[in-house]
Tab-separated table of C-alpha atoms in Angstrom:
chain	number	residue	atom	x	y	z
A	289	MET	CA	5.228	0.099	9.062
A	290	ALA	CA	2.159	1.515	10.778
A	291	LYS	CA	-1.127	1.176	8.966
A	292	CYS	CA	-2.875	4.341	7.881
A	293	LYS	CA	-6.434	4.639	6.675
A	294	ILE	CA	-6.583	5.796	3.106
A	295	ILE	CA	-9.057	7.762	1.021
A	296	PRO	CA	-8.508	6.402	-2.517
A	297	ILE	CA	-9.022	8.636	-5.537
A	298	PHE	CA	-8.903	6.796	-8.856
A	299	ILE	CA	-7.591	8.372	-12.041
A	300	PRO	CA	-7.780	5.377	-14.433
A	301	PHE	CA	-5.236	5.543	-17.276
A	302	ALA	CA	-4.697	9.283	-16.706
A	303	GLY	CA	-1.163	10.162	-17.781
A	304	CYS	CA	-0.279	6.627	-18.874
A	305	PRO	CA	2.168	6.769	-21.820
A	306	VAL	CA	1.456	3.146	-22.803
A	307	LYS	CA	-1.228	0.580	-22.051
A	308	CYS	CA	0.264	-2.497	-20.426
A	309	ILE	CA	-1.101	-5.708	-21.890
A	310	TYR	CA	-2.795	-6.780	-18.644
A	311	CYS	CA	-4.374	-3.483	-17.635
A	312	ASP	CA	-8.029	-2.458	-17.554
A	313	GLN	CA	-8.136	0.210	-14.877
A	314	ASN	CA	-11.722	1.219	-15.617
A	315	GLN	CA	-12.933	-2.266	-14.689
A	316	ILE	CA	-10.582	-2.663	-11.727
A	317	THR	CA	-11.444	0.711	-10.203
A	318	GLY	CA	-15.037	1.016	-11.408
A	319	VAL	CA	-14.282	4.598	-12.436
A	320	ALA	CA	-14.577	6.167	-15.885
A	321	GLY	CA	-13.838	9.728	-16.929
A	322	ALA	CA	-11.490	12.478	-15.805
A	323	ILE	CA	-11.161	13.733	-12.224
A	324	THR	CA	-11.177	17.445	-11.404
A	325	GLU	CA	-9.975	19.463	-8.425
A	326	ASP	CA	-13.587	19.794	-7.252
A	327	ASP	CA	-14.007	15.997	-7.515
A	328	VAL	CA	-10.961	15.533	-5.316
A	329	ARG	CA	-12.240	17.967	-2.705
A	330	ARG	CA	-15.651	16.266	-2.660
A	331	GLU	CA	-14.245	12.718	-2.455
A	332	VAL	CA	-11.895	13.626	0.391
A	333	ALA	CA	-14.732	15.278	2.333
A	334	GLU	CA	-16.945	12.209	1.803
A	335	GLY	CA	-14.130	9.888	2.847
A	336	LEU	CA	-13.585	11.826	6.064
A	337	GLU	CA	-17.301	11.734	6.865
A	338	LYS	CA	-17.290	7.932	6.628
A	339	ASN	CA	-14.344	7.494	8.998
A	340	SER	CA	-14.149	8.625	12.586
A	341	SER	CA	-10.375	8.170	12.907
A	342	THR	CA	-8.167	10.927	11.579
A	343	PRO	CA	-5.766	11.894	10.226
A	344	MET	CA	-6.009	9.887	7.023
A	345	GLU	CA	-3.991	9.752	3.824
A	346	VAL	CA	-5.259	10.569	0.350
A	347	ALA	CA	-4.026	8.242	-2.390
A	348	PHE	CA	-4.162	8.740	-6.151
A	349	TYR	CA	-4.373	5.323	-7.824
A	350	GLY	CA	-4.957	3.817	-11.243
A	351	GLY	CA	-3.015	6.134	-13.537
A	352	THR	CA	0.416	7.682	-13.985
A	353	PHE	CA	0.110	10.778	-11.828
A	354	THR	CA	3.545	12.197	-12.532
A	355	MET	CA	3.020	12.060	-16.303
A	356	LEU	CA	0.025	14.356	-16.127
A	357	SER	CA	0.835	17.958	-16.965
A	358	VAL	CA	2.328	19.864	-14.040
A	359	GLU	CA	-0.759	22.088	-14.132
A	360	LYS	CA	-3.070	19.075	-13.777
A	361	GLN	CA	-0.960	17.588	-10.983
A	362	THR	CA	-1.016	20.909	-9.144
A	363	SER	CA	-4.780	21.194	-9.548
A	364	LEU	CA	-5.482	17.707	-8.166
A	365	LEU	CA	-3.100	18.153	-5.257
A	366	ARG	CA	-4.642	21.554	-4.527
A	367	GLY	CA	-7.940	19.756	-3.943
A	368	VAL	CA	-6.370	18.060	-0.899
A	369	ARG	CA	-4.728	21.190	0.515
A	370	PRO	CA	-7.591	22.370	2.796
A	371	PHE	CA	-7.634	18.981	4.532
A	372	LEU	CA	-3.871	19.004	4.975
A	373	GLN	CA	-4.106	22.459	6.511
A	374	SER	CA	-6.883	21.350	8.890
A	375	GLY	CA	-4.891	18.294	9.958
A	376	GLU	CA	-7.624	15.878	8.858
A	377	VAL	CA	-5.275	14.496	6.199
A	378	SER	CA	-1.686	13.670	7.142
A	379	GLY	CA	-0.271	13.210	3.664
A	380	ILE	CA	-0.699	12.152	0.061
A	381	ARG	CA	0.530	9.073	-1.749
A	382	LEU	CA	0.811	8.592	-5.482
A	383	SER	CA	0.876	5.474	-7.638
A	384	THR	CA	2.900	6.141	-10.767
A	385	ARG	CA	5.585	4.944	-13.181
A	386	PRO	CA	9.328	5.210	-12.514
A	387	GLU	CA	10.447	7.352	-15.437
A	388	LYS	CA	10.983	10.924	-16.575
A	389	LEU	CA	11.186	12.238	-13.023
A	390	SER	CA	13.777	14.632	-11.621
A	391	ALA	CA	14.873	15.722	-8.167
A	392	GLU	CA	12.935	18.950	-8.776
A	393	ASP	CA	9.749	16.946	-9.433
A	394	PHE	CA	10.045	15.130	-6.120
A	395	SER	CA	10.767	18.394	-4.301
A	396	ARG	CA	7.633	19.938	-5.860
A	397	LEU	CA	5.490	16.941	-4.913
A	398	LYS	CA	6.782	16.889	-1.352
A	399	SER	CA	6.060	20.586	-0.892
A	400	ALA	CA	2.449	19.876	-1.997
A	401	GLY	CA	1.999	17.284	0.761
A	402	VAL	CA	3.103	14.071	-0.959
A	403	ASN	CA	4.918	11.799	1.486
A	404	THR	CA	4.761	8.417	-0.276
A	405	VAL	CA	5.261	7.331	-3.887
A	406	GLU	CA	4.445	3.866	-5.182
A	407	PHE	CA	6.064	2.674	-8.397
A	408	GLY	CA	4.679	-0.138	-10.502
A	409	ILE	CA	7.964	-1.986	-10.973
A	410	GLN	CA	6.201	-5.330	-11.724
A	411	SER	CA	9.424	-7.128	-12.723
A	412	VAL	CA	13.127	-6.392	-13.103
A	413	ASP	CA	13.505	-8.872	-15.968
A	414	ASP	CA	13.847	-7.150	-19.366
A	415	GLU	CA	12.106	-9.995	-21.210
A	416	VAL	CA	9.088	-9.816	-18.910
A	417	LEU	CA	8.937	-6.017	-19.128
A	418	SER	CA	9.096	-6.105	-22.925
A	419	ALA	CA	6.454	-8.833	-23.233
A	420	SER	CA	4.155	-6.834	-20.941
A	421	ASN	CA	4.626	-3.568	-22.862
A	422	ARG	CA	5.856	-1.767	-19.766
A	423	GLY	CA	8.255	0.446	-21.682
A	424	VAL	CA	10.609	1.118	-18.785
A	425	ALA	CA	14.128	-0.132	-18.123
A	426	LEU	CA	15.717	-1.322	-14.890
A	427	ALA	CA	18.322	1.466	-14.930
A	428	GLU	CA	15.524	4.045	-14.998
A	429	MET	CA	13.852	2.336	-12.047
A	430	ASP	CA	17.076	2.432	-10.067
A	431	ARG	CA	17.642	6.105	-10.804
A	432	THR	CA	14.112	7.190	-9.914
A	433	VAL	CA	13.831	5.175	-6.705
A	434	ALA	CA	17.105	6.695	-5.508
A	435	LEU	CA	15.834	10.212	-6.287
A	436	ALA	CA	12.562	9.634	-4.432
A	437	LYS	CA	14.313	8.293	-1.352
A	438	GLY	CA	16.842	11.122	-1.551
A	439	ALA	CA	13.935	13.572	-1.366
A	440	GLY	CA	12.810	11.951	1.880
A	441	LEU	CA	9.773	10.174	0.458
A	442	LYS	CA	8.661	6.689	1.435
A	443	VAL	CA	8.847	4.390	-1.576
A	444	GLY	CA	6.545	1.469	-2.324
A	445	LEU	CA	7.459	-0.916	-5.128
A	446	GLN	CA	4.731	-3.035	-6.674
A	447	GLN	CA	5.431	-6.528	-8.035
A	448	MET	CA	3.371	-8.695	-10.393
A	449	ILE	CA	3.726	-12.456	-10.760
A	450	GLY	CA	2.607	-14.615	-13.656
A	451	LEU	CA	3.274	-12.094	-16.425
A	452	PRO	CA	4.178	-13.358	-19.913
A	453	LYS	CA	7.746	-14.770	-19.976
A	454	ASP	CA	7.796	-14.781	-16.166
A	455	SER	CA	9.033	-17.559	-13.870
A	456	LEU	CA	9.493	-18.225	-10.178
A	457	GLU	CA	13.204	-17.480	-10.507
A	458	LYS	CA	12.433	-14.079	-12.054
A	459	ASP	CA	9.862	-13.349	-9.351
A	460	ILE	CA	12.439	-14.042	-6.656
A	461	MET	CA	14.993	-11.860	-8.463
A	462	THR	CA	12.442	-9.024	-8.583
A	463	ALA	CA	11.580	-9.451	-4.909
A	464	ARG	CA	15.245	-9.289	-3.921
A	465	TRP	CA	15.670	-6.074	-5.918
A	466	ILE	CA	12.592	-4.546	-4.275
A	467	ALA	CA	13.673	-5.681	-0.806
A	468	SER	CA	17.012	-3.918	-1.210
A	469	ARG	CA	15.393	-0.600	-2.171
A	470	GLY	CA	11.766	-0.244	-1.114
A	471	ASP	CA	10.094	0.669	2.151
A	472	PHE	CA	7.115	-1.587	1.418
A	473	THR	CA	5.617	-3.573	-1.435
A	474	ARG	CA	2.433	-4.961	-2.957
A	475	ILE	CA	2.261	-8.297	-4.787
A	476	TYR	CA	-0.333	-8.737	-7.510
A	477	PRO	CA	-1.008	-11.983	-9.399
A	478	THR	CA	-1.676	-11.439	-13.097
A	479	VAL	CA	-5.269	-12.093	-14.129
A	480	VAL	CA	-6.923	-11.773	-17.530
A	481	PHE	CA	-9.477	-9.036	-18.176
A	482	GLN	CA	-11.514	-8.455	-21.291
A	483	ASN	CA	-10.536	-5.453	-23.419
A	484	THR	CA	-6.822	-6.078	-22.857
A	485	ALA	CA	-4.037	-7.309	-25.118
A	486	LEU	CA	-3.468	-10.131	-22.635
A	487	TYR	CA	-7.025	-11.324	-23.246
A	488	ALA	CA	-6.257	-11.624	-26.967
A	489	LEU	CA	-3.160	-13.703	-26.205
A	490	TYR	CA	-5.162	-15.872	-23.818
A	491	LYS	CA	-7.878	-16.477	-26.404
A	492	GLU	CA	-5.221	-17.450	-28.965
A	493	GLY	CA	-3.635	-19.907	-26.542
A	494	LYS	CA	-0.435	-17.840	-26.376
A	495	TYR	CA	-0.727	-17.014	-22.687
A	496	LYS	CA	-1.543	-19.328	-19.808
A	497	PRO	CA	-2.175	-17.694	-16.411
A	498	LEU	CA	-0.912	-19.215	-13.206
A	499	SER	CA	-3.327	-21.527	-11.443
A	500	LEU	CA	-4.557	-20.367	-8.050
A	501	LYS	CA	-2.375	-23.013	-6.389
A	502	GLU	CA	0.735	-21.922	-8.331
A	503	ALA	CA	0.139	-18.269	-7.501
A	504	ILE	CA	-0.439	-18.966	-3.803
A	505	ASP	CA	2.750	-21.032	-3.625
A	506	THR	CA	4.764	-18.268	-5.346
A	507	VAL	CA	3.410	-15.498	-3.141
A	508	ALA	CA	4.002	-17.616	-0.033
A	509	GLN	CA	7.689	-17.839	-0.968
A	510	LEU	CA	7.860	-14.113	-1.680
A	511	LEU	CA	6.227	-13.315	1.663
A	512	ASP	CA	8.972	-15.320	3.366
A	513	LEU	CA	11.613	-13.380	1.449
A	514	TYR	CA	10.120	-9.987	2.265
A	515	ASP	CA	9.582	-10.952	5.889
A	516	ALA	CA	13.237	-11.910	6.238
A	517	ALA	CA	14.201	-8.542	4.724
A	518	LYS	CA	11.777	-6.722	7.064
A	519	ILE	CA	9.834	-5.278	4.126
A	520	THR	CA	6.116	-4.855	4.778
A	521	VAL	CA	3.797	-6.391	2.176
A	522	ILE	CA	0.727	-4.162	2.355
A	523	ARG	CA	-1.202	-6.210	-0.195
A	524	GLY	CA	-0.941	-9.751	-1.519
A	525	GLY	CA	-3.518	-10.445	-4.212
A	526	LEU	CA	-5.917	-8.199	-6.096
A	527	PRO	CA	-8.503	-6.057	-4.320
A	528	GLN	CA	-12.126	-7.034	-4.692
A	529	MET	CA	-12.952	-6.062	-8.224
A	530	ALA	CA	-15.682	-5.892	-10.814
A	531	ARG	CA	-16.285	-9.456	-11.989
A	532	SER	CA	-17.927	-8.502	-15.289
A	533	SER	CA	-14.681	-8.409	-17.273
A	534	TYR	CA	-12.619	-10.943	-15.278
A	535	VAL	CA	-11.892	-13.934	-17.515
A	536	ALA	CA	-9.172	-16.128	-16.023
A	537	GLY	CA	-6.265	-16.253	-13.612
A	538	PRO	CA	-5.559	-16.657	-9.889
A	539	TYR	CA	-8.110	-14.355	-8.312
A	540	HIS	CA	-9.667	-15.079	-4.925
A	541	ASP	CA	-11.112	-12.745	-2.288
A	542	ASN	CA	-9.000	-14.551	0.356
A	543	PHE	CA	-5.816	-14.830	-1.698
A	544	ARG	CA	-3.506	-13.260	0.909
A	545	GLU	CA	-4.925	-15.416	3.687
A	546	PHE	CA	-4.324	-18.579	1.648
A	547	ALA	CA	-0.724	-17.511	0.956
A	548	GLU	CA	-0.083	-16.707	4.634
A	549	SER	CA	-1.429	-20.114	5.661
A	550	HIS	CA	0.524	-21.886	2.919
A	551	ARG	CA	3.881	-20.429	3.911
A	552	ARG	CA	3.429	-21.420	7.542
A	553	LEU	CA	2.369	-24.910	6.511
A	554	ALA	CA	5.435	-25.256	4.289
A	555	LYS	CA	7.743	-24.444	7.209
A	556	ILE	CA	5.995	-26.941	9.482
A	557	PHE	CA	6.063	-29.703	6.854
A	558	ARG	CA	9.803	-29.115	6.295
A	559	THR	CA	10.603	-29.197	10.000
A	560	TYR	CA	8.298	-31.612	11.807
A	561	LYS	CA	7.763	-35.339	11.479
A	562	THR	CA	4.831	-35.230	13.918
A	563	VAL	CA	2.698	-32.370	15.276
A	564	ALA	CA	0.444	-32.649	18.318
A	565	SER	CA	-0.363	-29.005	19.050
A	566	VAL	CA	0.243	-25.445	17.880
A	567	GLU	CA	0.244	-22.325	20.065
A	568	GLY	CA	0.541	-18.699	19.057
A	569	SER	CA	-0.999	-15.260	19.029
A	570	PRO	CA	-4.567	-14.998	17.687
A	571	LYS	CA	-3.209	-13.454	14.480
A	572	ALA	CA	-0.614	-16.195	13.973
A	573	ILE	CA	-3.123	-18.968	14.653
A	574	ASN	CA	-5.696	-17.408	12.332
A	575	TYR	CA	-3.115	-17.156	9.550
A	576	LEU	CA	-2.138	-20.807	9.990
A	577	VAL	CA	-5.697	-22.145	10.168
A	578	GLY	CA	-6.454	-20.126	7.024
A	579	PRO	CA	-9.678	-19.334	5.203
A	580	PHE	CA	-12.332	-22.052	5.355
A	581	GLY	CA	-10.016	-24.050	7.614
A	582	TYR	CA	-7.588	-24.624	4.736
A	583	GLY	CA	-4.455	-24.827	6.914
A	584	ARG	CA	-6.075	-26.912	9.621
A	585	LYS	CA	-7.262	-29.465	7.055
A	586	GLN	CA	-3.798	-29.647	5.477
A	587	LEU	CA	-2.109	-30.214	8.846
A	588	GLU	CA	-4.560	-32.855	9.987
A	589	ALA	CA	-4.346	-34.665	6.649
A	590	VAL	CA	-0.618	-35.157	7.348
A	591	TYR	CA	-0.413	-35.375	11.150
A	592	GLY	CA	-3.872	-36.413	12.300
A	593	PRO	CA	-5.760	-34.418	14.964
A	594	VAL	CA	-3.911	-31.219	15.967
A	595	THR	CA	-4.766	-28.964	18.916
A	596	PHE	CA	-4.692	-25.207	18.242
A	597	ARG	CA	-4.332	-22.752	21.122
A	598	SER	CA	-4.628	-19.004	20.658
A	599	ILE	CA	-2.897	-16.985	23.394
A	600	LYS	CA	-3.208	-13.211	23.628
A	601	GLY	CA	0.132	-11.500	24.039
A	602	GLN	CA	2.036	-14.450	22.603
A	603	ALA	CA	4.823	-13.733	20.128
A	604	GLU	CA	4.005	-14.038	16.437
A	605	GLU	CA	6.258	-17.084	16.085
A	606	LEU	CA	4.232	-20.292	16.363
A	607	GLN	CA	5.134	-22.782	19.090
A	608	ILE	CA	4.921	-26.332	17.754
A	609	LYS	CA	4.832	-29.435	19.923
A	610	GLY	CA	5.959	-32.405	17.910
A	611	GLU	CA	8.916	-34.433	16.694
A	612	GLU	CA	11.356	-32.657	14.415
A	613	TYR	CA	13.155	-34.318	11.538
A	614	THR	CA	16.792	-35.119	12.266
A	615	HIS	CA	17.892	-33.725	8.893
A	616	ALA	CA	17.032	-30.614	6.928
A	617	PHE	CA	15.051	-30.645	3.707
A	618	ASN	CA	15.998	-28.450	0.784
């Protein structure tokens, strides 16, 4: 899936029928208040001025776009229209919830320039969804995703790990469901913000977030699963966010890089008894070495000194020189 530069427009909590127990969009996005058509037009123009490469996409994040009134949706989308007509913007993506949508809704959105819809699935386990106050059922997700794809839209499905009542087994089940339906995904670890119901549970000792190590290990396994299914993971970990209300949980600016390093390390540790050197593309080597030399330190703690060689044009698969185990590990 080719990367596209995005102009984000945040509509925190706009249209949301419920407030999920973990959510504080005002803190995450740094935006408060309603967005108007004029705001959209101004933000798109400013975004284009800051970037020399066009076309770009405009993305509405942070609320439930499709649960705004049709009039409000039309107004916000109209703010993008001049840039679609000029060719400076190639399309629009929406982040929303997977309910109360019809084939006619998707047809209307597509005619307004929407080409991608992202649904916050989070989990396919009913117990996790109920405990998180999501208020949406798996059957509704299935129905809506099928309608969106039937309308010719790209579909992104967002997953969260570490929610109340969650487990690694449930995370894997969710990832398999997403991999069988979505065009791409995002994986977010659950963290605790002030001014949320999850914060109250945390303070009462009724919720324990994943440790950073647990979250990295889980996401590393999910990245392997999505990679095998050829599903692009466009984000692993939370974006850089306002720290003022962050309380606890597995947040790190380099979360994705740690997970990428961890999953490559896990494969090497399962396969090789000794390792003398590793070769690969610059990207593959950088992912293995990891942030702050995390991967390199892990390898050398097990195998001793290891030579790393970055080769431009090399395939993404790492080439390991060492002695393999004669039996497989589960």
